[in-house]
Amino acid sequence: MTEQVILTLNAGSSSLKFALFTAASQPKRLWSGAIDRIGMPNTHYQLSDARHTVVVDEPGHLGDHDMALTRLLGAIESLPGGLDLVAVGHRVVHGGPDCDCPKRVTPALLARLRRLTPLAPLHMPPNLAGIDAVRKTRPDLLQVTCFDTSFHHDLPHLARMTPLPRAYADDGIRRYGFHGLSYEYITETLRQDGVDTDAERIIIAHLGNGASMAALRGGEPVETSMGFSTIAGLPMGTRTGDLDPGIILFLMQEKGTSVDDIADLLYHQSGLLGVSGLSRNMQDLLGSHEAPAAEAVDYFCYQAKLHLARLTGALGGLNRLVFTGGIGENSAEIRGRICAGLGYLGIEVESGANKAGQTVISKSGTRVIVEARATDEEKMIARHVAAQLAIHPMSHRTGTEG
């Protein structure tokens, strides 16, 4: 007997991260993996089972996302258990002002998303390439887009505004917020663990190669560190975070730096990599004895502390702080350094619990509960796809997604 499964895809410019889940209301992860260096020499394909044991690890050459997806779908067909792929869920970074929830892929939706490409020029093309590759390879499958901006769709009006003339808002220039799938997963997990999220003022810190924070009150987001673009807010692996726009004007007007070079500088050369001159990887920097590496870590923690304190102003206080993401979940040192000196906010970390990687790392009796939790954006996508399958159980058989 075959088992129906959902495929989740997170397509980057040269990568394809994926996971396979059971097509149930509470999906269970069966397999996961990634294809890296698509379109480059030495493409790398890796597959792990539900226990995170690597079962396939091989090089090859895959020239584009179509080839990578064909390779992946072929691998799915050869997996044990007689898996029947019925739907695909995609992480899409930007949904624009109109997408407040996951959407089934239709020609009209795709046309709208292509028009949003200028709002996220580095993320949207590969996201759309993943959708196009599935449509070309398996047009019968239901496809669902899950947007990182949806979680923040109903931010308060003041939190959505920019200080530009009002006419610019008509062109979609507003604050959006990102990492929404991660925030949604953490919020749901808190509720499942008995936390009354409606009654608490919560900050979630998603810290990884991309980094941001979100403030929740009454169970809903009220502010976030990212805004119009994925560059804003905290410094990241290679992205600047907040930057005085006068610097950009200076580089363009006085140094003759082109728009393309400015974009490359802001997205690819700055952040931890730019400050350290060594690596975008926090683990590498923490293990280095070079002074610039230490300064990059100091700068990251300092900026994170500032953004955390800023978000408490939007909340009017704080009851719970949750660290997540690759750095937030795994680096006790970074968590401790960000929280150091924030006792005036009620934040006090218990060193032993923090170093042991316990869920609750705050001192007993302090005003703010501080936690470290794993996020799971893929599982969040799978849940959304399962919900769509429940609404449209036959769409994957009829190709009605367009």
mmCIF file of C-alpha atoms in Angstrom:
data_model
loop_
_atom_site.group_PDB
_atom_site.id
_atom_site.type_symbol
_atom_site.label_atom_id
_atom_site.label_comp_id
_atom_site.label_asym_id
_atom_site.label_seq_id
_atom_site.Cartn_x
_atom_site.Cartn_y
_atom_site.Cartn_z
ATOM 1 C CA MET A 1 0.000 0.000 0.000
ATOM 2 C CA THR A 2 1.386 3.381 -0.979
ATOM 3 C CA GLU A 3 1.616 6.351 1.386
ATOM 4 C CA GLN A 4 0.693 9.834 0.211
ATOM 5 C CA VAL A 5 3.436 12.404 0.835
ATOM 6 C CA ILE A 6 4.053 16.130 0.577
ATOM 7 C CA LEU A 7 7.285 17.609 -0.760
ATOM 8 C CA THR A 8 8.465 20.948 0.652
ATOM 9 C CA LEU A 9 10.936 23.036 -1.335
ATOM 10 C CA ASN A 10 13.097 26.001 -0.406
ATOM 11 C CA ALA A 11 14.834 27.068 -3.612
ATOM 12 C CA GLY A 12 17.875 29.331 -3.538
ATOM 13 C CA SER A 13 19.841 30.709 -6.460
ATOM 14 C CA SER A 14 22.076 27.617 -6.575
ATOM 15 C CA SER A 15 20.452 25.296 -4.042
ATOM 16 C CA LEU A 16 17.322 23.283 -3.397
ATOM 17 C CA LYS A 17 16.489 22.297 0.172
ATOM 18 C CA PHE A 18 13.700 19.754 0.476
ATOM 19 C CA ALA A 19 11.795 17.506 2.845
ATOM 20 C CA LEU A 20 9.159 14.780 2.489
ATOM 21 C CA PHE A 21 6.251 14.585 4.928
ATOM 22 C CA THR A 22 3.246 12.357 5.322
ATOM 23 C CA ALA A 23 0.124 13.993 3.865
ATOM 24 C CA ALA A 24 -1.652 14.091 7.228
ATOM 25 C CA SER A 25 -3.196 16.916 9.251
ATOM 26 C CA GLN A 26 -0.100 16.703 11.461
ATOM 27 C CA PRO A 27 2.590 15.832 8.900
ATOM 28 C CA LYS A 28 5.480 13.612 9.925
ATOM 29 C CA ARG A 29 8.913 14.105 8.348
ATOM 30 C CA LEU A 30 10.131 11.047 6.466
ATOM 31 C CA TRP A 31 13.116 12.317 4.478
ATOM 32 C CA SER A 32 15.030 15.564 3.990
ATOM 33 C CA GLY A 33 18.057 16.851 2.181
ATOM 34 C CA ALA A 34 19.558 19.407 -0.160
ATOM 35 C CA ILE A 35 21.049 19.834 -3.597
ATOM 36 C CA ASP A 36 23.821 22.443 -3.584
ATOM 37 C CA ARG A 37 25.872 24.159 -6.299
ATOM 38 C CA ILE A 38 23.165 23.877 -8.967
ATOM 39 C CA GLY A 39 24.524 25.176 -12.272
ATOM 40 C CA MET A 40 28.116 24.957 -11.009
ATOM 41 C CA PRO A 41 30.786 22.258 -11.030
ATOM 42 C CA ASN A 42 30.589 19.599 -8.326
ATOM 43 C CA THR A 43 26.860 19.738 -7.621
ATOM 44 C CA HIS A 44 26.203 17.994 -4.316
ATOM 45 C CA TYR A 45 23.126 15.899 -3.453
ATOM 46 C CA GLN A 46 22.451 14.746 0.100
ATOM 47 C CA LEU A 47 19.520 12.801 1.538
ATOM 48 C CA SER A 48 18.804 11.981 5.198
ATOM 49 C CA ASP A 49 16.164 9.791 6.796
ATOM 50 C CA ALA A 50 13.747 10.681 9.595
ATOM 51 C CA ARG A 51 16.491 10.114 12.168
ATOM 52 C CA HIS A 52 18.728 12.618 10.332
ATOM 53 C CA THR A 53 21.048 9.821 9.250
ATOM 54 C CA VAL A 54 22.663 10.608 5.895
ATOM 55 C CA VAL A 55 21.808 7.815 3.466
ATOM 56 C CA VAL A 56 22.878 9.454 0.178
ATOM 57 C CA ASP A 57 25.824 11.810 -0.253
ATOM 58 C CA GLU A 58 27.041 12.124 -3.816
ATOM 59 C CA PRO A 59 28.494 14.611 -6.308
ATOM 60 C CA GLY A 60 27.246 15.183 -9.827
ATOM 61 C CA HIS A 61 26.346 17.916 -12.283
ATOM 62 C CA LEU A 62 22.915 19.543 -12.480
ATOM 63 C CA GLY A 63 22.784 22.527 -14.792
ATOM 64 C CA ASP A 64 19.594 24.192 -13.561
ATOM 65 C CA HIS A 65 16.628 23.843 -11.215
ATOM 66 C CA ASP A 66 14.717 21.735 -13.747
ATOM 67 C CA MET A 67 17.501 19.151 -13.768
ATOM 68 C CA ALA A 68 17.806 19.274 -9.993
ATOM 69 C CA LEU A 69 14.099 18.709 -9.524
ATOM 70 C CA THR A 70 14.061 15.865 -12.048
ATOM 71 C CA ARG A 71 16.882 14.266 -10.052
ATOM 72 C CA LEU A 72 14.959 14.769 -6.830
ATOM 73 C CA LEU A 73 11.657 13.383 -8.141
ATOM 74 C CA GLY A 74 13.479 10.352 -9.490
ATOM 75 C CA ALA A 75 15.033 9.807 -6.077
ATOM 76 C CA ILE A 76 11.609 10.041 -4.407
ATOM 77 C CA GLU A 77 10.241 7.329 -6.697
ATOM 78 C CA SER A 78 13.068 5.013 -5.694
ATOM 79 C CA LEU A 79 12.644 5.489 -1.935
ATOM 80 C CA PRO A 80 11.325 2.516 0.040
ATOM 81 C CA GLY A 81 7.733 2.414 1.190
ATOM 82 C CA GLY A 82 5.876 3.079 -2.048
ATOM 83 C CA LEU A 83 5.530 6.844 -1.647
ATOM 84 C CA ASP A 84 2.849 8.663 -3.646
ATOM 85 C CA LEU A 85 3.747 12.341 -4.090
ATOM 86 C CA VAL A 86 0.496 14.350 -4.066
ATOM 87 C CA ALA A 87 1.506 17.983 -3.487
ATOM 88 C CA VAL A 88 4.428 20.397 -3.243
ATOM 89 C CA GLY A 89 4.781 23.330 -0.856
ATOM 90 C CA HIS A 90 7.180 26.176 -1.562
ATOM 91 C CA ARG A 91 8.765 28.724 0.716
ATOM 92 C CA VAL A 92 8.340 32.041 -1.114
ATOM 93 C CA VAL A 93 10.042 34.997 0.530
ATOM 94 C CA HIS A 94 7.690 37.747 -0.637
ATOM 95 C CA GLY A 95 3.929 37.673 -1.046
ATOM 96 C CA GLY A 96 3.443 41.409 -1.386
ATOM 97 C CA PRO A 97 0.631 43.360 0.259
ATOM 98 C CA ASP A 98 -2.128 41.021 -0.982
ATOM 99 C CA CYS A 99 -0.961 37.600 0.227
ATOM 100 C CA ASP A 100 -1.937 37.114 3.861
ATOM 101 C CA CYS A 101 -1.996 33.300 3.823
ATOM 102 C CA PRO A 102 -0.716 30.324 1.788
ATOM 103 C CA LYS A 103 -2.004 30.276 -1.780
ATOM 104 C CA ARG A 104 -2.514 27.536 -4.369
ATOM 105 C CA VAL A 105 -0.408 28.126 -7.464
ATOM 106 C CA THR A 106 -2.427 29.467 -10.376
ATOM 107 C CA PRO A 107 -1.342 31.367 -13.493
ATOM 108 C CA ALA A 108 -2.767 34.561 -11.975
ATOM 109 C CA LEU A 109 -0.815 34.088 -8.742
ATOM 110 C CA LEU A 110 2.409 33.379 -10.626
ATOM 111 C CA ALA A 111 1.966 36.540 -12.685
ATOM 112 C CA ARG A 112 1.466 38.549 -9.489
ATOM 113 C CA LEU A 113 4.561 37.028 -7.854
ATOM 114 C CA ARG A 114 6.711 37.771 -10.902
ATOM 115 C CA ARG A 115 5.722 41.427 -10.568
ATOM 116 C CA LEU A 116 7.018 41.328 -6.977
ATOM 117 C CA THR A 117 10.535 40.307 -8.032
ATOM 118 C CA PRO A 118 11.932 43.870 -7.656
ATOM 119 C CA LEU A 119 10.889 43.802 -3.978
ATOM 120 C CA ALA A 120 13.118 40.768 -3.290
ATOM 121 C CA PRO A 121 15.443 40.520 -6.300
ATOM 122 C CA LEU A 122 17.782 37.901 -4.838
ATOM 123 C CA HIS A 123 15.131 35.587 -3.398
ATOM 124 C CA MET A 124 12.152 35.654 -5.744
ATOM 125 C CA PRO A 125 13.798 34.371 -8.961
ATOM 126 C CA PRO A 126 14.967 31.072 -7.413
ATOM 127 C CA ASN A 127 11.687 30.717 -5.490
ATOM 128 C CA LEU A 128 9.785 31.039 -8.769
ATOM 129 C CA ALA A 129 12.259 28.763 -10.543
ATOM 130 C CA GLY A 130 11.331 25.998 -8.113
ATOM 131 C CA ILE A 131 7.627 26.460 -8.880
ATOM 132 C CA ASP A 132 8.273 26.545 -12.629
ATOM 133 C CA ALA A 133 10.398 23.396 -12.427
ATOM 134 C CA VAL A 134 7.583 21.469 -10.715
ATOM 135 C CA ARG A 135 5.004 22.736 -13.221
ATOM 136 C CA LYS A 136 7.235 21.562 -16.067
ATOM 137 C CA THR A 137 8.132 18.203 -14.546
ATOM 138 C CA ARG A 138 4.884 17.268 -12.741
ATOM 139 C CA PRO A 139 2.034 19.527 -13.904
ATOM 140 C CA ASP A 140 -0.491 17.241 -12.182
ATOM 141 C CA LEU A 141 0.678 18.139 -8.691
ATOM 142 C CA LEU A 142 -1.034 20.624 -6.413
ATOM 143 C CA GLN A 143 1.431 23.392 -5.564
ATOM 144 C CA VAL A 144 1.085 25.721 -2.580
ATOM 145 C CA THR A 145 3.103 28.882 -1.955
ATOM 146 C CA CYS A 146 3.852 29.781 1.673
ATOM 147 C CA PHE A 147 5.048 33.340 2.167
ATOM 148 C CA ASP A 148 7.549 34.625 4.707
ATOM 149 C CA THR A 149 5.692 37.947 4.706
ATOM 150 C CA SER A 150 2.240 36.519 5.539
ATOM 151 C CA PHE A 151 2.853 36.321 9.285
ATOM 152 C CA HIS A 152 3.428 40.082 9.384
ATOM 153 C CA HIS A 153 0.606 40.989 6.991
ATOM 154 C CA ASP A 154 -1.562 42.657 9.647
ATOM 155 C CA LEU A 155 1.133 44.621 11.441
ATOM 156 C CA PRO A 156 -0.284 47.798 12.981
ATOM 157 C CA HIS A 157 -0.483 50.687 10.518
ATOM 158 C CA LEU A 158 2.347 52.633 12.156
ATOM 159 C CA ALA A 159 4.610 49.573 12.016
ATOM 160 C CA ARG A 160 3.966 49.217 8.283
ATOM 161 C CA MET A 161 4.722 52.831 7.443
ATOM 162 C CA THR A 162 7.925 54.379 6.083
ATOM 163 C CA PRO A 163 8.818 58.096 6.361
ATOM 164 C CA LEU A 164 8.736 58.580 2.575
ATOM 165 C CA PRO A 165 6.006 60.692 0.913
ATOM 166 C CA ARG A 166 2.655 58.907 0.978
ATOM 167 C CA ALA A 167 2.596 58.410 -2.795
ATOM 168 C CA TYR A 168 5.403 55.849 -2.527
ATOM 169 C CA ALA A 169 3.183 53.490 -0.549
ATOM 170 C CA ASP A 170 1.064 53.101 -3.685
ATOM 171 C CA ASP A 171 4.084 51.381 -5.281
ATOM 172 C CA GLY A 172 4.212 48.795 -2.497
ATOM 173 C CA ILE A 173 6.912 50.597 -0.532
ATOM 174 C CA ARG A 174 6.070 49.729 3.072
ATOM 175 C CA ARG A 175 7.492 47.599 5.850
ATOM 176 C CA TYR A 176 6.666 43.908 5.365
ATOM 177 C CA GLY A 177 8.722 41.694 7.683
ATOM 178 C CA PHE A 178 10.176 38.273 6.892
ATOM 179 C CA HIS A 179 11.068 34.880 8.471
ATOM 180 C CA GLY A 180 7.319 34.506 8.991
ATOM 181 C CA LEU A 181 7.246 30.721 8.640
ATOM 182 C CA SER A 182 9.745 30.409 11.473
ATOM 183 C CA TYR A 183 7.809 32.812 13.690
ATOM 184 C CA GLU A 184 4.565 31.013 12.925
ATOM 185 C CA TYR A 185 6.064 27.655 13.853
ATOM 186 C CA ILE A 186 7.499 28.937 17.153
ATOM 187 C CA THR A 187 4.203 30.616 18.046
ATOM 188 C CA GLU A 188 2.259 27.401 17.386
ATOM 189 C CA THR A 189 4.780 25.376 19.376
ATOM 190 C CA LEU A 190 4.448 27.714 22.349
ATOM 191 C CA ARG A 191 0.671 27.280 22.272
ATOM 192 C CA GLN A 192 0.979 23.503 22.036
ATOM 193 C CA ASP A 193 3.222 23.617 25.115
ATOM 194 C CA GLY A 194 0.549 25.440 27.099
ATOM 195 C CA VAL A 195 1.831 29.000 26.812
ATOM 196 C CA ASP A 196 -0.975 31.561 26.768
ATOM 197 C CA THR A 197 0.447 33.578 23.878
ATOM 198 C CA ASP A 198 -2.598 35.859 23.928
ATOM 199 C CA ALA A 199 -1.723 36.984 27.436
ATOM 200 C CA GLU A 200 2.033 37.418 26.989
ATOM 201 C CA ARG A 201 4.332 39.986 25.390
ATOM 202 C CA ILE A 202 6.833 37.907 23.419
ATOM 203 C CA ILE A 203 9.952 38.562 21.356
ATOM 204 C CA ILE A 204 11.177 35.817 19.026
ATOM 205 C CA ALA A 205 14.775 36.151 17.823
ATOM 206 C CA HIS A 206 15.400 34.179 14.621
ATOM 207 C CA LEU A 207 19.191 34.290 14.410
ATOM 208 C CA GLY A 208 21.027 32.563 11.583
ATOM 209 C CA ASN A 209 22.707 33.471 8.310
ATOM 210 C CA GLY A 210 19.586 35.605 7.941
ATOM 211 C CA ALA A 211 18.542 37.236 11.202
ATOM 212 C CA SER A 212 15.540 39.128 12.474
ATOM 213 C CA MET A 213 13.325 39.605 15.518
ATOM 214 C CA ALA A 214 9.558 39.873 15.893
ATOM 215 C CA ALA A 215 7.445 41.223 18.746
ATOM 216 C CA LEU A 216 4.070 39.599 19.556
ATOM 217 C CA ARG A 217 1.299 40.941 21.739
ATOM 218 C CA GLY A 218 -2.077 39.240 22.081
ATOM 219 C CA GLY A 219 -0.691 36.384 19.987
ATOM 220 C CA GLU A 220 -0.180 38.679 16.967
ATOM 221 C CA PRO A 221 2.931 40.406 15.565
ATOM 222 C CA VAL A 222 3.099 44.131 16.296
ATOM 223 C CA GLU A 223 6.650 44.945 15.166
ATOM 224 C CA THR A 224 9.696 43.369 13.524
ATOM 225 C CA SER A 225 13.323 44.253 12.834
ATOM 226 C CA MET A 226 13.197 43.622 9.077
ATOM 227 C CA GLY A 227 11.090 45.947 6.974
ATOM 228 C CA PHE A 228 10.780 46.620 3.251
ATOM 229 C CA SER A 229 13.646 44.301 2.376
ATOM 230 C CA THR A 230 15.559 41.345 3.744
ATOM 231 C CA ILE A 231 18.602 43.603 4.216
ATOM 232 C CA ALA A 232 17.107 45.612 7.075
ATOM 233 C CA GLY A 233 17.438 45.127 10.820
ATOM 234 C CA LEU A 234 20.168 43.025 12.414
ATOM 235 C CA PRO A 235 23.536 42.428 10.721
ATOM 236 C CA MET A 236 23.571 38.974 9.124
ATOM 237 C CA GLY A 237 25.985 36.527 7.532
ATOM 238 C CA THR A 238 26.651 38.692 4.491
ATOM 239 C CA ARG A 239 23.882 41.347 4.693
ATOM 240 C CA THR A 240 24.371 44.734 6.316
ATOM 241 C CA GLY A 241 21.287 45.063 8.449
ATOM 242 C CA ASP A 242 20.307 48.672 9.136
ATOM 243 C CA LEU A 243 22.603 51.135 7.388
ATOM 244 C CA ASP A 244 22.556 54.920 7.166
ATOM 245 C CA PRO A 245 21.256 55.591 3.619
ATOM 246 C CA GLY A 246 23.654 58.518 3.442
ATOM 247 C CA ILE A 247 26.456 55.960 3.095
ATOM 248 C CA ILE A 248 24.829 54.598 -0.050
ATOM 249 C CA LEU A 249 24.419 58.104 -1.472
ATOM 250 C CA PHE A 250 28.074 58.835 -0.700
ATOM 251 C CA LEU A 251 29.265 55.660 -2.421
ATOM 252 C CA MET A 252 27.187 56.383 -5.523
ATOM 253 C CA GLN A 253 27.787 60.131 -5.785
ATOM 254 C CA GLU A 254 31.368 60.459 -4.568
ATOM 255 C CA LYS A 255 32.847 57.038 -5.344
ATOM 256 C CA GLY A 256 30.894 56.269 -8.503
ATOM 257 C CA THR A 257 29.745 52.894 -7.203
ATOM 258 C CA SER A 258 27.136 51.365 -9.513
ATOM 259 C CA VAL A 259 23.700 50.167 -8.418
ATOM 260 C CA ASP A 260 24.715 46.563 -9.105
ATOM 261 C CA ASP A 261 27.859 46.936 -7.015
ATOM 262 C CA ILE A 262 25.866 48.549 -4.203
ATOM 263 C CA ALA A 263 23.435 45.608 -4.247
ATOM 264 C CA ASP A 264 26.330 43.141 -4.140
ATOM 265 C CA LEU A 265 27.880 45.081 -1.254
ATOM 266 C CA LEU A 266 24.671 45.169 0.791
ATOM 267 C CA TYR A 267 23.623 41.565 0.197
ATOM 268 C CA HIS A 268 26.838 39.587 -0.280
ATOM 269 C CA GLN A 269 29.918 41.359 1.109
ATOM 270 C CA SER A 270 28.837 42.839 4.436
ATOM 271 C CA GLY A 271 27.566 41.630 7.805
ATOM 272 C CA LEU A 272 29.702 39.079 9.648
ATOM 273 C CA LEU A 273 31.741 38.376 6.519
ATOM 274 C CA GLY A 274 32.443 42.037 5.816
ATOM 275 C CA VAL A 275 33.337 43.031 9.374
ATOM 276 C CA SER A 276 35.482 39.964 10.034
ATOM 277 C CA GLY A 277 37.025 39.639 6.586
ATOM 278 C CA LEU A 278 37.087 35.905 7.320
ATOM 279 C CA SER A 279 33.708 34.151 7.315
ATOM 280 C CA ARG A 280 29.955 34.616 7.417
ATOM 281 C CA ASN A 281 29.664 31.593 9.723
ATOM 282 C CA MET A 282 29.261 32.421 13.409
ATOM 283 C CA GLN A 283 30.834 29.139 14.495
ATOM 284 C CA ASP A 284 33.955 29.936 12.465
ATOM 285 C CA LEU A 285 34.192 33.381 14.035
ATOM 286 C CA LEU A 286 33.732 32.124 17.582
ATOM 287 C CA GLY A 287 36.555 29.640 16.995
ATOM 288 C CA SER A 288 38.929 32.217 15.527
ATOM 289 C CA HIS A 289 41.685 34.038 17.406
ATOM 290 C CA GLU A 290 41.731 36.925 14.926
ATOM 291 C CA ALA A 291 40.750 40.343 16.306
ATOM 292 C CA PRO A 292 38.422 41.203 13.387
ATOM 293 C CA ALA A 293 36.506 37.957 13.997
ATOM 294 C CA ALA A 294 35.973 38.882 17.641
ATOM 295 C CA GLU A 295 34.875 42.373 16.633
ATOM 296 C CA ALA A 296 32.337 40.970 14.173
ATOM 297 C CA VAL A 297 30.817 38.831 16.943
ATOM 298 C CA ASP A 298 30.798 41.820 19.310
ATOM 299 C CA TYR A 299 29.058 43.957 16.697
ATOM 300 C CA PHE A 300 26.418 41.307 16.022
ATOM 301 C CA CYS A 301 25.602 40.885 19.715
ATOM 302 C CA TYR A 302 25.572 44.644 20.317
ATOM 303 C CA GLN A 303 23.142 45.255 17.454
ATOM 304 C CA ALA A 304 20.949 42.324 18.532
ATOM 305 C CA LYS A 305 20.793 43.775 22.041
ATOM 306 C CA LEU A 306 19.728 47.172 20.645
ATOM 307 C CA HIS A 307 17.003 45.662 18.463
ATOM 308 C CA LEU A 308 15.727 43.523 21.321
ATOM 309 C CA ALA A 309 15.426 46.566 23.583
ATOM 310 C CA ARG A 310 13.737 48.534 20.781
ATOM 311 C CA LEU A 311 11.038 45.892 20.373
ATOM 312 C CA THR A 312 10.161 46.049 24.072
ATOM 313 C CA GLY A 313 9.109 49.642 23.399
ATOM 314 C CA ALA A 314 6.515 48.443 20.895
ATOM 315 C CA LEU A 315 5.285 45.843 23.391
ATOM 316 C CA GLY A 316 5.275 48.023 26.483
ATOM 317 C CA GLY A 317 7.210 45.356 28.366
ATOM 318 C CA LEU A 318 8.280 41.733 27.979
ATOM 319 C CA ASN A 319 7.222 38.357 29.362
ATOM 320 C CA ARG A 320 9.077 35.875 27.142
ATOM 321 C CA LEU A 321 12.126 35.872 24.859
ATOM 322 C CA VAL A 322 12.614 32.929 22.480
ATOM 323 C CA PHE A 323 15.865 32.328 20.600
ATOM 324 C CA THR A 324 15.676 30.217 17.453
ATOM 325 C CA GLY A 325 17.417 29.754 14.084
ATOM 326 C CA GLY A 326 20.828 28.175 13.592
ATOM 327 C CA ILE A 327 22.610 30.615 15.893
ATOM 328 C CA GLY A 328 19.761 31.317 18.280
ATOM 329 C CA GLU A 329 19.055 27.659 18.976
ATOM 330 C CA ASN A 330 22.620 26.376 19.094
ATOM 331 C CA SER A 331 24.968 29.082 20.357
ATOM 332 C CA ALA A 332 24.867 29.456 24.128
ATOM 333 C CA GLU A 333 27.636 32.041 23.941
ATOM 334 C CA ILE A 334 25.705 34.341 21.605
ATOM 335 C CA ARG A 335 22.507 33.988 23.637
ATOM 336 C CA GLY A 336 24.378 34.822 26.813
ATOM 337 C CA ARG A 337 26.159 37.828 25.332
ATOM 338 C CA ILE A 338 22.953 39.287 23.888
ATOM 339 C CA CYS A 339 21.155 38.940 27.224
ATOM 340 C CA ALA A 340 24.044 40.248 29.340
ATOM 341 C CA GLY A 341 23.232 43.619 30.888
ATOM 342 C CA LEU A 342 19.511 43.412 30.206
ATOM 343 C CA GLY A 343 18.545 42.748 33.798
ATOM 344 C CA TYR A 344 16.688 46.072 33.800
ATOM 345 C CA LEU A 345 14.231 44.451 31.372
ATOM 346 C CA GLY A 346 13.872 41.384 33.589
ATOM 347 C CA ILE A 347 16.168 39.264 31.392
ATOM 348 C CA GLU A 348 18.602 37.123 33.381
ATOM 349 C CA VAL A 349 20.105 33.943 31.958
ATOM 350 C CA GLU A 350 21.106 30.960 34.089
ATOM 351 C CA SER A 351 24.560 30.071 32.782
ATOM 352 C CA GLY A 352 24.364 26.321 33.423
ATOM 353 C CA ALA A 353 20.991 25.876 31.748
ATOM 354 C CA ASN A 354 22.153 27.997 28.815
ATOM 355 C CA LYS A 355 25.345 26.012 28.266
ATOM 356 C CA ALA A 356 23.437 22.725 28.627
ATOM 357 C CA GLY A 357 21.081 23.764 25.824
ATOM 358 C CA GLN A 358 17.950 23.462 27.927
ATOM 359 C CA THR A 359 14.709 24.918 26.601
ATOM 360 C CA VAL A 360 14.279 27.382 29.471
ATOM 361 C CA ILE A 361 17.562 29.189 30.131
ATOM 362 C CA SER A 362 16.410 32.054 32.366
ATOM 363 C CA LYS A 363 16.987 32.190 36.083
ATOM 364 C CA SER A 364 14.145 30.942 38.237
ATOM 365 C CA GLY A 365 11.889 33.717 39.484
ATOM 366 C CA THR A 366 12.936 36.362 36.943
ATOM 367 C CA ARG A 367 10.273 38.442 35.205
ATOM 368 C CA VAL A 368 11.114 37.263 31.683
ATOM 369 C CA ILE A 369 11.213 33.616 30.620
ATOM 370 C CA VAL A 370 14.083 33.103 28.178
ATOM 371 C CA GLU A 371 14.038 30.033 25.928
ATOM 372 C CA ALA A 372 15.994 28.368 23.128
ATOM 373 C CA ARG A 373 13.836 26.443 20.663
ATOM 374 C CA ALA A 374 14.316 24.704 17.326
ATOM 375 C CA THR A 375 12.314 26.084 14.449
ATOM 376 C CA ASP A 376 10.959 23.996 11.568
ATOM 377 C CA GLU A 377 9.896 26.025 8.539
ATOM 378 C CA GLU A 378 9.559 22.865 6.439
ATOM 379 C CA LYS A 379 7.033 21.355 8.835
ATOM 380 C CA MET A 380 5.104 24.628 8.829
ATOM 381 C CA ILE A 381 4.935 24.499 5.030
ATOM 382 C CA ALA A 382 3.803 20.858 5.150
ATOM 383 C CA ARG A 383 0.983 21.768 7.542
ATOM 384 C CA HIS A 384 -0.228 24.471 5.183
ATOM 385 C CA VAL A 385 -0.123 22.104 2.221
ATOM 386 C CA ALA A 386 -2.002 19.425 4.176
ATOM 387 C CA ALA A 387 -4.700 21.999 4.946
ATOM 388 C CA GLN A 388 -5.004 22.806 1.245
ATOM 389 C CA LEU A 389 -5.247 19.105 0.402
ATOM 390 C CA ALA A 390 -8.105 18.775 2.873
ATOM 391 C CA ILE A 391 -9.926 21.590 1.060
ATOM 392 C CA HIS A 392 -9.074 20.383 -2.461
ATOM 393 C CA PRO A 393 -8.508 16.620 -2.100
ATOM 394 C CA MET A 394 -8.659 15.879 -5.823
ATOM 395 C CA SER A 395 -6.792 18.880 -7.199
ATOM 396 C CA HIS A 396 -3.498 17.002 -7.410
ATOM 397 C CA ARG A 397 -5.149 14.416 -9.652
ATOM 398 C CA THR A 398 -6.883 16.819 -12.012
ATOM 399 C CA GLY A 399 -4.190 19.434 -12.429
ATOM 400 C CA THR A 400 -6.666 22.187 -11.518
ATOM 401 C CA GLU A 401 -3.943 24.308 -9.997
ATOM 402 C CA GLY A 402 -3.154 25.653 -13.468
#
